[in-house]
Coordinates of C-alpha atoms and ligand atoms in Angstrom, one line a residue:
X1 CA -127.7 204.9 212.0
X2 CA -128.2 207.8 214.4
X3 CA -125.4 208.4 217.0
X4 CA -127.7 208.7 219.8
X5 CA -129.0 205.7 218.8
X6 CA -125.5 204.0 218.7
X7 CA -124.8 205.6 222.2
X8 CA -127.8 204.1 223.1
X9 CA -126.7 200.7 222.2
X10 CA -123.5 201.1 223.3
X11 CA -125.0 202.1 226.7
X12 CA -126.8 199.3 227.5
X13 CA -123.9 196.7 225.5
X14 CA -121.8 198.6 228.2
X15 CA -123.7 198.0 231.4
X16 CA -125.3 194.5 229.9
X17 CA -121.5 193.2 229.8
X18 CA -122.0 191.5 233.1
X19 CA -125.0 190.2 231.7
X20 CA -124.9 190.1 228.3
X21 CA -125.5 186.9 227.2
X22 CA -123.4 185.8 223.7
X23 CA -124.4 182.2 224.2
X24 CA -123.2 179.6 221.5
X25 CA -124.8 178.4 218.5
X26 CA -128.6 177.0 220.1
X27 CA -129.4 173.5 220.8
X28 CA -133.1 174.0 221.9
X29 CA -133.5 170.3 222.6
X30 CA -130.3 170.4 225.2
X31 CA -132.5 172.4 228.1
X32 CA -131.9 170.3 231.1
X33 CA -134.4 170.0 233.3
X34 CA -132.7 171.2 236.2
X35 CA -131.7 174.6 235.4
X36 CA -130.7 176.5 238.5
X37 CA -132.9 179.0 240.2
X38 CA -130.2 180.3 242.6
X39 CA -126.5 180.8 242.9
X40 CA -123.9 180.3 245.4
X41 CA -120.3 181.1 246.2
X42 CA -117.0 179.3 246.1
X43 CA -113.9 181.0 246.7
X44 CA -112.6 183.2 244.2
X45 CA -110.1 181.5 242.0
X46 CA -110.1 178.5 244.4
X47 CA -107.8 175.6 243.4
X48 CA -107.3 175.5 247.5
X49 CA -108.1 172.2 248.4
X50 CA -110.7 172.9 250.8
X51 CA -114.4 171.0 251.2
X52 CA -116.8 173.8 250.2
X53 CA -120.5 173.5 251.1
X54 CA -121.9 174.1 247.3
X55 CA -125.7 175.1 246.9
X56 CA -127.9 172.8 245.2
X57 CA -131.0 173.6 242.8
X58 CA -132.6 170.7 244.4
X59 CA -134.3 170.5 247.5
X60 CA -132.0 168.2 248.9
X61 CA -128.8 169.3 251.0
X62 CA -126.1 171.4 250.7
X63 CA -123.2 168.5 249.4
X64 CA -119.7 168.8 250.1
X65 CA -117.9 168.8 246.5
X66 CA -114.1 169.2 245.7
X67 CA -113.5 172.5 245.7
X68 CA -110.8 172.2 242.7
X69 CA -113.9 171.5 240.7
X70 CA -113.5 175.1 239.9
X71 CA -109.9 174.4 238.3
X72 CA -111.4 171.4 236.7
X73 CA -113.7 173.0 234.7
X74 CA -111.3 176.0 233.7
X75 CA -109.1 173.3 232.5
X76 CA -111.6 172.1 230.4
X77 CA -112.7 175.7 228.9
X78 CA -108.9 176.3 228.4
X79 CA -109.2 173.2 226.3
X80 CA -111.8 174.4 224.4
X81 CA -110.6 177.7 223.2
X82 CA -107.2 176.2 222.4
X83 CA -108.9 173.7 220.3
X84 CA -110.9 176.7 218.5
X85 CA -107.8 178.6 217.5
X86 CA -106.3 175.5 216.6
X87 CA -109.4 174.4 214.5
X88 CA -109.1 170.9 215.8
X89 CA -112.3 169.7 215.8
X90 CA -112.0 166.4 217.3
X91 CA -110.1 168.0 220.9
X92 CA -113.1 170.5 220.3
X93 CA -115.9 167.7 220.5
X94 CA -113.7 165.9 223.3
X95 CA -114.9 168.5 225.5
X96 CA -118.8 168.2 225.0
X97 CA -121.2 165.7 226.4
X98 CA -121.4 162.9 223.3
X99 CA -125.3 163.9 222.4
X100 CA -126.1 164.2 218.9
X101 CA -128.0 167.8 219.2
X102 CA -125.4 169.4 221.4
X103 CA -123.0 168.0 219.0
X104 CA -124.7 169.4 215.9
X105 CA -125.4 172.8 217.7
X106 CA -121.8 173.1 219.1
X107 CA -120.6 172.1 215.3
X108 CA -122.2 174.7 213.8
X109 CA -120.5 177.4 216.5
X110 CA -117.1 175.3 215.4
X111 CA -117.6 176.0 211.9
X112 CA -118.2 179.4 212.8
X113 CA -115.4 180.6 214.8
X114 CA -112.9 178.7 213.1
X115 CA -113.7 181.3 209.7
X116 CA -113.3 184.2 212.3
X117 CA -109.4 185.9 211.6
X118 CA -109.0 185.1 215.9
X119 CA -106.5 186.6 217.5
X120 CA -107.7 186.2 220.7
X121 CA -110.1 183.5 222.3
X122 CA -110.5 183.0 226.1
X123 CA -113.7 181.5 228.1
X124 CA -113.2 182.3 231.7
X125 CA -115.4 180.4 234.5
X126 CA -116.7 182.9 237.3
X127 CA -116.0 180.7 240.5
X128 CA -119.2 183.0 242.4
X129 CA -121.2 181.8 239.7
X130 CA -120.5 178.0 240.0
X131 CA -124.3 176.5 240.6
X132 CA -124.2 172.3 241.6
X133 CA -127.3 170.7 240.3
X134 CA -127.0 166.9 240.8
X135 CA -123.4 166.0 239.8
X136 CA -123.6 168.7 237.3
X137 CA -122.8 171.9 237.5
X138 CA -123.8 175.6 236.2
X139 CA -121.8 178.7 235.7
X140 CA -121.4 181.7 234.0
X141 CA -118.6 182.5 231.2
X142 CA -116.9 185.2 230.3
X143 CA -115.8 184.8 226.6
X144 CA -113.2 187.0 225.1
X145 CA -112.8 187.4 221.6
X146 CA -110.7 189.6 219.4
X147 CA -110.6 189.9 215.3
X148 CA -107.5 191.3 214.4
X149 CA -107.0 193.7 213.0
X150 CA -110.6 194.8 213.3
X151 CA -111.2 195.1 217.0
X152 CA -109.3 197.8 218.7
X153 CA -109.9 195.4 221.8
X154 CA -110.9 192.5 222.4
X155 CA -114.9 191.7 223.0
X156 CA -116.3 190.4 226.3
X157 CA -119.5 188.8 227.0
X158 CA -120.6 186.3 229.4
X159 CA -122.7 183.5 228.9
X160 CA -123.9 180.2 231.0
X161 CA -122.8 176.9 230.8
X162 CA -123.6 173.4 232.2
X163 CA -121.2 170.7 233.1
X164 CA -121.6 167.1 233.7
X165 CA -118.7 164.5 235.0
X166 CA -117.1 162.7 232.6
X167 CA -115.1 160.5 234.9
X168 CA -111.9 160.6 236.6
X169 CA -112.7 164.1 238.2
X170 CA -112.8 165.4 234.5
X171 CA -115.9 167.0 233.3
X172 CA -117.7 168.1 229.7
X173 CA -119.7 171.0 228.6
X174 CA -123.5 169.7 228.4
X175 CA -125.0 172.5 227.4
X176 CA -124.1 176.6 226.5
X177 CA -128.4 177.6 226.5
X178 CA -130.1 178.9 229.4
X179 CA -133.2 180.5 228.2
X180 CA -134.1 181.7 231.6
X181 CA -130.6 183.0 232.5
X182 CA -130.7 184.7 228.7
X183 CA -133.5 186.0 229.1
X184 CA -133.1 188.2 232.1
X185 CA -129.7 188.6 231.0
X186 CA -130.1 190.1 227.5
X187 CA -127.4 191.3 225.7
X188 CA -126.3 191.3 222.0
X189 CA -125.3 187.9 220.1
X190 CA -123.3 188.1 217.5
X191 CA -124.4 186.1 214.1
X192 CA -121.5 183.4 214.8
X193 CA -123.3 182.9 218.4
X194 CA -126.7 182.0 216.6
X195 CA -126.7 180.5 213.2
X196 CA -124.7 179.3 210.6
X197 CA -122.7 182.0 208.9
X198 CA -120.4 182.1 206.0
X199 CA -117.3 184.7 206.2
X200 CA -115.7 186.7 203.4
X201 CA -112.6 188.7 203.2
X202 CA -111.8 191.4 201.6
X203 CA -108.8 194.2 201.9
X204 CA -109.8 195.8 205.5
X205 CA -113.1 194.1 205.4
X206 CA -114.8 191.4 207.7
X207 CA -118.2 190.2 205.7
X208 CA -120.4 188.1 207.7
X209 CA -123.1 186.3 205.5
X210 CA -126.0 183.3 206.1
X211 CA -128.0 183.4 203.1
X212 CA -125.9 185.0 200.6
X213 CA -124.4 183.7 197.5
X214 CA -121.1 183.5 196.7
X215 CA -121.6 186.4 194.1
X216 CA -123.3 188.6 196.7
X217 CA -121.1 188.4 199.4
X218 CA -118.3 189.0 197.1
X219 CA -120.2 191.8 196.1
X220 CA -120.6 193.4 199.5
X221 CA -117.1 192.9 200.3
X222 CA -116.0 195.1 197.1
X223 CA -118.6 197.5 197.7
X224 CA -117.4 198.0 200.9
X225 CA -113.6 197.8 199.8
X226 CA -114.6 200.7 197.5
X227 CA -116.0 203.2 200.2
X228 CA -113.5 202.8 203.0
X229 CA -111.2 204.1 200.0
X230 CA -113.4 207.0 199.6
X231 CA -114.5 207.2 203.1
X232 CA -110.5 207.3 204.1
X233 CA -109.7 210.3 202.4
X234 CA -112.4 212.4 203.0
X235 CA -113.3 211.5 207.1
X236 CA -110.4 213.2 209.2
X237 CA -110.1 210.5 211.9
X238 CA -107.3 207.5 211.6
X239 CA -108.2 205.1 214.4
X240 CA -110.8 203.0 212.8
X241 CA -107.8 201.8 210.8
X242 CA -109.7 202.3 207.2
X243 CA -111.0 198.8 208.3
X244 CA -114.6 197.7 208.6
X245 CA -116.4 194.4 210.0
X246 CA -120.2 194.1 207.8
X247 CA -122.9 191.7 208.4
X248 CA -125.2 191.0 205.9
X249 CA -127.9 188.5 207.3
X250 CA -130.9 187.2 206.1
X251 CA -132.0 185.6 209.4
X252 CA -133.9 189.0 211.4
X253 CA -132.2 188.1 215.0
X254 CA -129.7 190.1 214.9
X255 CA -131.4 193.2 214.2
X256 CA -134.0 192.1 216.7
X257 CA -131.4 192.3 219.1
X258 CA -131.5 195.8 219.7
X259 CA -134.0 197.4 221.3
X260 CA -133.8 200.9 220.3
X261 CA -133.5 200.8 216.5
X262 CA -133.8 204.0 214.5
X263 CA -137.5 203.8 213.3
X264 CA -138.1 200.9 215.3
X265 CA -138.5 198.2 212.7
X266 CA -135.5 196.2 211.6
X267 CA -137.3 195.1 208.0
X268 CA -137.3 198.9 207.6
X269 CA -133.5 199.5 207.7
X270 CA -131.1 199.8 205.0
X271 CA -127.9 200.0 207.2
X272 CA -127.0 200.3 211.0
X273 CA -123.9 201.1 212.9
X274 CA -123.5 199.9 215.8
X275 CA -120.6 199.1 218.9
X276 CA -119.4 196.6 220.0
X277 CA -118.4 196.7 223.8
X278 CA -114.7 196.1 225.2
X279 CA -116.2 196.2 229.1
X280 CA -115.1 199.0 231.0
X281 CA -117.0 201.7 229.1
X282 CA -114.7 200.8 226.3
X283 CA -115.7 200.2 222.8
X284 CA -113.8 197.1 221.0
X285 CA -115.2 198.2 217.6
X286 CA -117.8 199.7 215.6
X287 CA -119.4 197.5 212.9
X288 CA -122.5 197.7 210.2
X289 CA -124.9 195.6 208.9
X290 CA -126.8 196.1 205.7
X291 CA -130.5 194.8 204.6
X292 CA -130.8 192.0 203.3
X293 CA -132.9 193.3 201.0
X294 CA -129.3 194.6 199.3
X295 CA -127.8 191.5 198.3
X296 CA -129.4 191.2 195.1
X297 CA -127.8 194.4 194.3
X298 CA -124.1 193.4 195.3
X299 CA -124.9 190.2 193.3
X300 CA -125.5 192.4 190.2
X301 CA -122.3 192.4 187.6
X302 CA -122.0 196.2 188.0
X303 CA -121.0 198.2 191.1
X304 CA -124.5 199.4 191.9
X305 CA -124.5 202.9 193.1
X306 CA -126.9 202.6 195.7
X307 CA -125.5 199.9 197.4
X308 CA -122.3 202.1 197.3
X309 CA -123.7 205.0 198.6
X310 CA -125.4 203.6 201.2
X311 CA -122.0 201.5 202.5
X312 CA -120.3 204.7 202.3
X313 CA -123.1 206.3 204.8
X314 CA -122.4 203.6 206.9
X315 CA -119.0 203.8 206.9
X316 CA -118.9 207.5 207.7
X317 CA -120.4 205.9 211.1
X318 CA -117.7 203.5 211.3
X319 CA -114.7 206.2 210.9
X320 CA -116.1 208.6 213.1
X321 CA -116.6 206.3 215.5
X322 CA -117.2 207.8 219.1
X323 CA -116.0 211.3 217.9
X324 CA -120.0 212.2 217.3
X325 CA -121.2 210.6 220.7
X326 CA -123.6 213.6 222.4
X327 CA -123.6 215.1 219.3
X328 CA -127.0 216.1 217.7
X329 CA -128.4 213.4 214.7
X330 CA -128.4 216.2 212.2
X331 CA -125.3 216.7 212.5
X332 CA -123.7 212.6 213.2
X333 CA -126.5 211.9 210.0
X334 CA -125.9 215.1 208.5
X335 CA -121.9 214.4 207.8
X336 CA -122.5 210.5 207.0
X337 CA -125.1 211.4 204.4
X338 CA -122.7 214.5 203.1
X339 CA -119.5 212.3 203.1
X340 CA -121.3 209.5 201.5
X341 CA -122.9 211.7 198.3
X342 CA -119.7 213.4 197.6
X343 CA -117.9 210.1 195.5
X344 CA -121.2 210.7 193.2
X345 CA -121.6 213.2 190.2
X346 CA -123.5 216.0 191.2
X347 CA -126.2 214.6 188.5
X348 CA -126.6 211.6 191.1
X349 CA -126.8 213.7 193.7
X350 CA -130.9 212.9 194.6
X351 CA -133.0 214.1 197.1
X352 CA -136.1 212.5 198.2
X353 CA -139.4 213.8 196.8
X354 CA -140.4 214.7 200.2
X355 CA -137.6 216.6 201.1
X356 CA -137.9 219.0 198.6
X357 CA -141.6 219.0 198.8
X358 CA -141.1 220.0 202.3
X359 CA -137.9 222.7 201.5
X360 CA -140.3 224.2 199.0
X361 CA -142.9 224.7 201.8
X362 CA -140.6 226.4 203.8
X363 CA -138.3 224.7 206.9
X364 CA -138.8 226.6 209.7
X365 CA -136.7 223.9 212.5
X366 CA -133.6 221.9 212.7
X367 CA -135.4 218.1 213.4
X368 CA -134.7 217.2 216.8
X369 CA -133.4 213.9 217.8
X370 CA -136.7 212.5 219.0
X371 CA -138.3 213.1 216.1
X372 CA -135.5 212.8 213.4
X373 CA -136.8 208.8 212.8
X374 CA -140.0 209.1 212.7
X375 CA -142.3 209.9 209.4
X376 CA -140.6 212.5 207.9
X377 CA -136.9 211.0 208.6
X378 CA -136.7 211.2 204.4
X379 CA -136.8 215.1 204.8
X380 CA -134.9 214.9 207.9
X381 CA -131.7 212.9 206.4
X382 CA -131.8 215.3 203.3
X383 CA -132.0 218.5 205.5
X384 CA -129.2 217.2 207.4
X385 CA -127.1 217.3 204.3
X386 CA -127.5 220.2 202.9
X387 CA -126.8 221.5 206.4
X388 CA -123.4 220.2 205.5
X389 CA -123.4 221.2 202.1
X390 CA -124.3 225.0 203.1
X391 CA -121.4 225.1 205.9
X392 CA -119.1 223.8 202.9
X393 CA -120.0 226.6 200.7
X394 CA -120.2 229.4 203.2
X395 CA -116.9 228.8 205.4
X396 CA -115.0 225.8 203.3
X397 CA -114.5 221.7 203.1
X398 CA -113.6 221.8 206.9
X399 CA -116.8 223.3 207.9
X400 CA -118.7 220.2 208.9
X401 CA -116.1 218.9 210.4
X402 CA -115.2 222.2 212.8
X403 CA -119.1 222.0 213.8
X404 CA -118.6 218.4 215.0
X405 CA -115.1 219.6 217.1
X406 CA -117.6 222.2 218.2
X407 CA -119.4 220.1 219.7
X408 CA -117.5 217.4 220.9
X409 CA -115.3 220.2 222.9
X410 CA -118.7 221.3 224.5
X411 CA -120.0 217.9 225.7
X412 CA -123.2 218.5 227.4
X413 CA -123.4 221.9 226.5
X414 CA -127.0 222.7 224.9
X415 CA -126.8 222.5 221.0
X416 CA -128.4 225.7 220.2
X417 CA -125.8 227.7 222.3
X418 CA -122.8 226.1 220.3
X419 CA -124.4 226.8 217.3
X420 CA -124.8 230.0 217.7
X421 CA -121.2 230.6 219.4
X422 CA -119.8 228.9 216.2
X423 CA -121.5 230.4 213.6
X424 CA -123.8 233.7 215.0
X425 CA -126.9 232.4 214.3
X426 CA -129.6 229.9 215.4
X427 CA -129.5 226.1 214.8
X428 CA -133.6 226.9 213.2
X429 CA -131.5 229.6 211.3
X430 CA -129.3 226.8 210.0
X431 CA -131.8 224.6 209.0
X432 CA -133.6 227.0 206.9
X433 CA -130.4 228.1 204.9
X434 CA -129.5 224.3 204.6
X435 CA -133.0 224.2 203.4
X436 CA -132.9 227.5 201.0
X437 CA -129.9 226.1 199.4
X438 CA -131.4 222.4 198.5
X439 CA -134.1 223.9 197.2
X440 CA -132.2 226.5 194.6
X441 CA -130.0 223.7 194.0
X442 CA -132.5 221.7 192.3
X443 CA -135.1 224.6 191.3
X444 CA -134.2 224.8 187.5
X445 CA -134.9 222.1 185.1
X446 CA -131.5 222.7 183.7
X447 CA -129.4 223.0 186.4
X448 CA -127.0 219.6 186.2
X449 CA -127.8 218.9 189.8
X450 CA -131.5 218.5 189.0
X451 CA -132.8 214.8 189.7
X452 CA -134.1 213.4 187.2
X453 CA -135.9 210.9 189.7
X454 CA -135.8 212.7 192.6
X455 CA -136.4 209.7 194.5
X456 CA -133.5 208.0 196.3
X457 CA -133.8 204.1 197.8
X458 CA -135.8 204.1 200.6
X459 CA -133.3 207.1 202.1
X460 CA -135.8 207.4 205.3
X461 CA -135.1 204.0 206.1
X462 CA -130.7 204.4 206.2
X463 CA -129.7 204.0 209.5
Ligands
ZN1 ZN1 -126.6 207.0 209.7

């Protein structure tokens, strides 16, 4: 996908992590009635043992509570993490309220984590949170989470729990849903948070899967095996640790979850990029998902090529990482889609229909990056690479990659000026010898770079 699109979401991951909720596994039946409508203070890490006046979501008065209650219920989330790392189940469900559909929903997020490589695992009460509603109580949770060796950090969101007594000062988690508090709290759940998944992997690979077969998400975990190999030697930045975390999931939430996806419409996507946030501006990792739409062809008995080439885009993404944030998209899309071709033969080598419809015309414009999703992305992607392909074979295999330092040195410094201070001509210039050189690459018939089908897979719709 587009780096200002993954700044984008890395923006508002970033400034959502006080409110992003990464709630559990859903239990729509466990709603309780009395979810809170205001908040109220206790002291900050209080274990003191002083009578604090708690608010109440009920109309009746303030009560006085223990104010350990705060220590209580820590306890019992340090209970529950340990028994998630542990992957004992029955200390797990010890900690829950015994109904059968908090059970079931809380299962499913047991299954879930307990596939997860966890290095890390933490649920952290806010005391300011703590609500009282009856003998029950509500507060927000910070949850930190860490795959190792895939997260540079480890992730942090916050969600919102309920508590009821259990007796003997002890207390259970009733319920991790608070559609109200979600809702004006949006931020981006992972697949583990929502729905069953199945988890694959690989050498360097995370896969996350619902639907898939066995086949298939074997197949995406090879496919993607394959290009961090090619991706590795040819991307000049070591930190993403030629490792890659990939979701491949039927169910659409998790693409719905963003709110400012290239072209708009998740069904329309082949691949995204996206961060992850660490809090604190920082970024824990950088991940893809693919289409669903693409498991048939990791399923197949063959590599397929397309599948390949498009993983490789993606993982382009993934090993630049933050090096193309502020960076124009024809230049962050321009190197994913250049790196990504070069593992195929030059007789592979396609560009859309439209693209070279559109070359043939006559380019007159670099694609700017409000417009580089929209109809004509096709033409847009393609453009972008032969960009690449023309500062290759004017000024040498580091070309691309000296435009991005370019840039990246300049941070807020307007395109067309670095452009032009790099090279001595215009970024419109640029486009139009990017464009003169796709379209005398595949003008003759007998040229061995002519598509036969000039017609990639829905190329308009990589992200
Ligand atoms: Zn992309």
């Amino acid at each position: 996908m587009s780096t200002r699109r993954r700044a984008a979401v890395a923006t508002t991951l970033t400034a959502a992590l006080a409110l992003a909720a990464a709630c559990s596994t859903r239990d729509p039946s466990a709603d309780p009635p009395d979810a809170p409508s205001s908040t109220l203070t206790l002291p900050p890490g209080s274990g003191a043992p002083v009578p604090t006046q708690v608010g109440t979501a009920s109309s009746g008065p303030a009560r006085e509570v223990r104010a350990d209650v705060v220590g209580d219920l820590q306890q019992l989330l340090d209970t529950r993490a340990a028994a998630v790392l542990a992957h004992d189940r029955a200390s797990f469900e010890a900690g829950l309220a015994p109904r059968a559909s908090l059970l079931t929903t809380e299962g499913v997020y047991f299954d879930n984590l307990v596939q997860l490589p966890l290095s890390k695992l933490s649920y952290r009460l806010e005391p300011a949170s703590l609500l009282r509603t009856g003998d029950a109580y509500w507060g927000v949770v910070e949850i930190t989470l860490q795959l190792t060796p895939y997260d540079a950090l480890p992730t942090r969101t916050l969600d919102r729990f309920r508590f009821v007594p259990a007796g003997s000062g002890s207390y259970r988690v009733s319920s991790t849903t608070d559609r109200a508090w979600e809702a004006d709290h949006a931020g981006l759940q992972q697949p583990w948070d929502t729905e069953p998944v199945t988890v694959r992997e690989g050498a360097g690979v995370l896969g996350v899967f619902d639907t898939a077969d066995e086949r298939e998400s074997r197949g995406v975990v090879r496919s993607v095996q394959r290009g961090i190999a090619d991706v590795s030697a040819r991307v000049p930045f070591d930190e993403w640790g030629s490792q890659a975390v990939v979701y491949a999931l039927s169910d659409p939430r998790f693409l719905e979850g963003f709110d400012d996806l290239p072209g708009g419409d998740p069904e329309a996507l082949d691949g995204l990029a996206f961060t992850v946030p660490a809090g604190d501006d920082e970024i824990a990792s950088t991940r893809f998902a693919l289409s669903p739409t693409l498991l048939s062809r990791a399923g197949a008995r063959r590599p397929d090529a397309d599948l390949d080439r498009l993983v490789r885009h993606e993982l382009v993404h993934v090993a630049v990482g933050t090096h193309d944030d502020g960076v124009p998209l024809w230049l962050s899309e321009g190197l994913a889609e250049w790196v990504s071709w070069q593992a195929s033969s030059p007789q592979e080598r396609r560009v859309p229909a439209a693209a070279l419809a559109a070359a043939r015309r006559g380019i007159r414009t670099m694609p700017g990056d409000g417009s580089f999703n929209d109809d004509d992305a096709a033409t847009h992607y393609a453009l972008s690479w032969w960009v690449c392909e023309w500062l290759v074979r004017t000024y040498g295999p580091d070309a691309p990659w000296t435009m991005l330092e370019a840039f990246t040195r300049r941070p807020g410094d307007d395109p067309r000026t670095v452009v032009r201070d790099l090279l001595e001509i215009s970024v419109d210039q640029l486009a139009r010898r990017g464009a003169a050189l796709m379209r005398t690459t595949y003008a003759t018939p007998t040229t061995p770079t002519t598509p036969t089908t000039p017609t990639p897979p829905r190329p308009s719709a990589t992200g």
